[in-house]
Amino acid sequence: MSKPEIESEIETQKQELIAALKACGAVRYGDFTLASGKKSKYYIDIKKASTDPKTLKLIARQAAFRIKQMDVNIVAGVELGGVPLATAVSMEADLPLLIVRKAVKGYGTKSRFVGDIKPEDRLVMLEDVTTSGGSVRDAIEVVRETGANVKYVITVVDREEGARENLNETGTELVPLVSAGDLLK
């Protein structure tokens, strides 16, 4: 596909995803406190989307389409919200899955990771919603401690509140499937 064809396909996909997110009830209005501590008049509940098979398949197809343009060999997700997304995308892109735990478990392997990771690996991380990018940035640091590199973060929805800039500081590119500005139009 040529660059204009890719851009046209991405715009079509964006409109499909916006419709699917609204249809499954993932966009809610009211008074909410976000994980970042910020207050918001809207909430994007991607757990609603990731538990709806049609919407999850759509997200997986769209993320896999973006991954074809990237030089990566592993799809990663942070527990809990990133796991179903990364699992679906891993299957769609036919790439190995890595799950990043938020903390070391006190039993079993006591590893922060489920799956294999090597220093030469190039990862794309899946996020449900990004606001400041703080939680995924922590996971990126843990992955980089192994010598592996996180080059991209694909987020279903970017709230456009600093995540792109914060991730750029780490040398990681944020790739939103949809921005809040698009979703709330």
Short mmCIF file of C-alpha atoms in Angstrom, two decimals:
data_model
loop_
_atom_site.label_atom_id
_atom_site.label_comp_id
_atom_site.label_asym_id
_atom_site.label_seq_id
_atom_site.Cartn_x
_atom_site.Cartn_y
_atom_site.Cartn_z
CA MET A 1 0.00 0.00 0.00
CA SER A 2 1.13 3.52 -0.76
CA LYS A 3 1.35 6.13 2.00
CA PRO A 4 -1.90 7.88 0.87
CA GLU A 5 -3.68 4.48 0.80
CA ILE A 6 -2.42 3.68 4.32
CA GLU A 7 -3.56 7.10 5.60
CA SER A 8 -6.99 6.63 3.98
CA GLU A 9 -7.34 3.16 5.52
CA ILE A 10 -6.35 4.51 8.97
CA GLU A 11 -9.01 7.25 8.72
CA THR A 12 -11.66 4.68 7.74
CA GLN A 13 -10.59 2.46 10.65
CA LYS A 14 -10.79 5.41 13.05
CA GLN A 15 -14.41 6.09 12.11
CA GLU A 16 -15.30 2.38 12.52
CA LEU A 17 -13.67 2.29 15.96
CA ILE A 18 -15.42 5.47 17.12
CA ALA A 19 -18.79 3.95 16.16
CA ALA A 20 -17.93 0.65 17.89
CA LEU A 21 -16.76 2.34 21.11
CA LYS A 22 -19.95 4.35 21.32
CA ALA A 23 -22.14 1.34 20.47
CA CYS A 24 -20.63 -0.88 23.19
CA GLY A 25 -21.03 1.82 25.86
CA ALA A 26 -17.33 2.58 26.33
CA VAL A 27 -17.87 6.37 26.25
CA ARG A 28 -19.56 7.73 29.37
CA TYR A 29 -20.29 11.25 30.59
CA GLY A 30 -20.45 12.49 34.20
CA ASP A 31 -17.92 13.30 36.93
CA PHE A 32 -14.97 10.90 37.02
CA THR A 33 -11.57 10.66 38.69
CA LEU A 34 -8.95 9.16 36.38
CA ALA A 35 -6.03 6.88 37.33
CA SER A 36 -3.79 9.94 37.03
CA GLY A 37 -5.88 11.65 39.74
CA LYS A 38 -7.27 14.20 37.29
CA LYS A 39 -10.99 14.97 37.20
CA SER A 40 -12.88 14.52 33.95
CA LYS A 41 -16.37 15.09 32.55
CA TYR A 42 -16.04 11.95 30.40
CA TYR A 43 -14.67 8.45 30.87
CA ILE A 44 -13.48 5.97 28.27
CA ASP A 45 -14.16 2.49 29.62
CA ILE A 46 -12.07 0.32 27.31
CA LYS A 47 -12.81 -2.68 29.54
CA LYS A 48 -16.30 -2.49 28.01
CA ALA A 49 -14.69 -2.66 24.57
CA SER A 50 -12.20 -5.41 25.44
CA THR A 51 -14.98 -7.64 26.80
CA ASP A 52 -17.12 -7.15 23.69
CA PRO A 53 -15.88 -9.66 21.06
CA LYS A 54 -16.77 -7.54 18.01
CA THR A 55 -15.10 -4.42 19.36
CA LEU A 56 -12.04 -6.34 20.59
CA LYS A 57 -11.62 -7.94 17.15
CA LEU A 58 -11.86 -4.52 15.54
CA ILE A 59 -9.20 -3.11 17.88
CA ALA A 60 -6.95 -6.12 17.23
CA ARG A 61 -7.26 -5.77 13.43
CA GLN A 62 -6.55 -2.05 13.56
CA ALA A 63 -3.55 -2.41 15.88
CA ALA A 64 -2.16 -5.28 13.77
CA PHE A 65 -2.51 -3.08 10.66
CA ARG A 66 -0.37 -0.41 12.38
CA ILE A 67 2.16 -3.02 13.56
CA LYS A 68 2.80 -4.07 9.95
CA GLN A 69 4.41 -0.62 9.52
CA MET A 70 6.66 -1.11 12.60
CA ASP A 71 9.92 -2.94 13.24
CA VAL A 72 8.82 -4.99 16.27
CA ASN A 73 8.88 -8.66 17.21
CA ILE A 74 6.81 -8.80 20.43
CA VAL A 75 3.41 -7.45 21.48
CA ALA A 76 3.26 -6.50 25.16
CA GLY A 77 0.54 -5.44 27.57
CA VAL A 78 0.51 -4.25 31.16
CA GLU A 79 -1.83 -5.99 33.58
CA LEU A 80 -4.84 -5.59 33.75
CA GLY A 81 -6.25 -3.39 30.99
CA GLY A 82 -3.52 -4.08 28.44
CA VAL A 83 -3.66 -7.87 28.70
CA PRO A 84 -6.82 -8.66 26.69
CA LEU A 85 -5.84 -6.05 24.11
CA ALA A 86 -2.28 -7.33 23.74
CA THR A 87 -3.48 -10.94 23.64
CA ALA A 88 -5.94 -10.22 20.82
CA VAL A 89 -3.37 -8.16 18.92
CA SER A 90 -0.70 -10.85 19.41
CA MET A 91 -3.02 -13.39 17.80
CA GLU A 92 -4.01 -11.05 14.95
CA ALA A 93 -0.41 -9.95 14.21
CA ASP A 94 0.96 -13.47 14.78
CA LEU A 95 3.64 -12.15 17.15
CA PRO A 96 4.61 -13.47 20.60
CA LEU A 97 2.92 -11.97 23.66
CA LEU A 98 4.59 -10.52 26.74
CA ILE A 99 2.59 -9.55 29.81
CA VAL A 100 4.19 -7.01 32.14
CA ARG A 101 3.09 -7.30 35.75
CA LYS A 102 2.77 -4.15 37.83
CA ALA A 103 4.71 -5.82 40.66
CA VAL A 104 6.73 -8.96 41.28
CA LYS A 105 4.65 -11.85 42.62
CA GLY A 106 5.89 -13.34 45.90
CA TYR A 107 5.59 -16.89 44.60
CA GLY A 108 6.30 -19.02 41.52
CA THR A 109 8.92 -17.54 39.19
CA LYS A 110 8.74 -14.14 40.95
CA SER A 111 9.10 -12.48 37.55
CA ARG A 112 7.62 -9.20 36.36
CA PHE A 113 7.00 -10.87 32.99
CA VAL A 114 4.80 -13.61 31.61
CA GLY A 115 6.38 -14.70 28.33
CA ASP A 116 9.91 -14.61 26.99
CA ILE A 117 12.00 -11.47 26.60
CA LYS A 118 15.56 -11.12 25.33
CA PRO A 119 17.86 -8.07 25.15
CA GLU A 120 17.54 -7.85 21.36
CA ASP A 121 13.73 -7.75 21.40
CA ARG A 122 11.79 -4.78 19.99
CA LEU A 123 8.37 -4.38 21.57
CA VAL A 124 5.14 -2.58 20.91
CA MET A 125 3.04 -2.09 24.04
CA LEU A 126 -0.75 -1.97 24.01
CA GLU A 127 -2.60 0.44 26.27
CA ASP A 128 -6.32 0.93 26.71
CA VAL A 129 -6.38 4.68 27.40
CA THR A 130 -3.48 7.10 27.80
CA THR A 131 -3.73 10.34 29.73
CA SER A 132 -0.25 11.32 30.96
CA GLY A 133 1.37 8.02 29.95
CA GLY A 134 2.67 7.43 33.49
CA SER A 135 1.63 3.80 33.95
CA VAL A 136 2.94 2.63 30.58
CA ARG A 137 6.12 4.64 31.09
CA ASP A 138 6.82 2.62 34.26
CA ALA A 139 6.36 -0.62 32.28
CA ILE A 140 8.70 0.64 29.54
CA GLU A 141 11.42 1.24 32.15
CA VAL A 142 11.02 -2.31 33.50
CA VAL A 143 11.26 -3.78 30.00
CA ARG A 144 14.33 -1.69 29.16
CA GLU A 145 16.08 -2.99 32.28
CA THR A 146 16.25 -6.35 30.43
CA GLY A 147 18.05 -4.70 27.51
CA ALA A 148 14.99 -4.98 25.26
CA ASN A 149 13.50 -1.87 23.67
CA VAL A 150 9.96 -0.52 23.55
CA LYS A 151 9.75 1.50 20.35
CA TYR A 152 6.00 2.11 20.21
CA VAL A 153 2.91 2.27 22.39
CA ILE A 154 -0.40 1.70 20.64
CA THR A 155 -3.26 3.11 22.67
CA VAL A 156 -6.91 2.57 21.84
CA VAL A 157 -7.75 6.13 22.97
CA ASP A 158 -5.33 8.98 23.70
CA ARG A 159 -6.96 11.58 25.95
CA GLU A 160 -4.45 14.12 24.54
CA GLU A 161 -3.29 15.22 27.98
CA GLY A 162 0.48 14.79 27.72
CA ALA A 163 1.07 11.08 27.04
CA ARG A 164 2.56 11.68 23.58
CA GLU A 165 5.08 14.21 24.90
CA ASN A 166 5.94 12.15 28.01
CA LEU A 167 6.54 9.03 25.95
CA ASN A 168 8.56 10.94 23.34
CA GLU A 169 10.94 11.88 26.18
CA THR A 170 11.70 8.16 26.56
CA GLY A 171 12.24 7.67 22.83
CA THR A 172 8.89 5.91 22.47
CA GLU A 173 6.28 6.85 19.87
CA LEU A 174 2.62 6.95 20.90
CA VAL A 175 0.31 5.60 18.20
CA PRO A 176 -3.35 6.26 19.08
CA LEU A 177 -6.07 4.37 17.23
CA VAL A 178 -8.41 7.23 18.22
CA SER A 179 -7.87 10.53 20.00
CA ALA A 180 -10.31 11.95 22.54
CA GLY A 181 -10.86 14.91 20.21
CA ASP A 182 -12.02 12.56 17.45
CA LEU A 183 -14.13 10.45 19.80
CA LEU A 184 -15.96 13.34 21.48
CA LYS A 185 -16.86 15.25 18.28
#
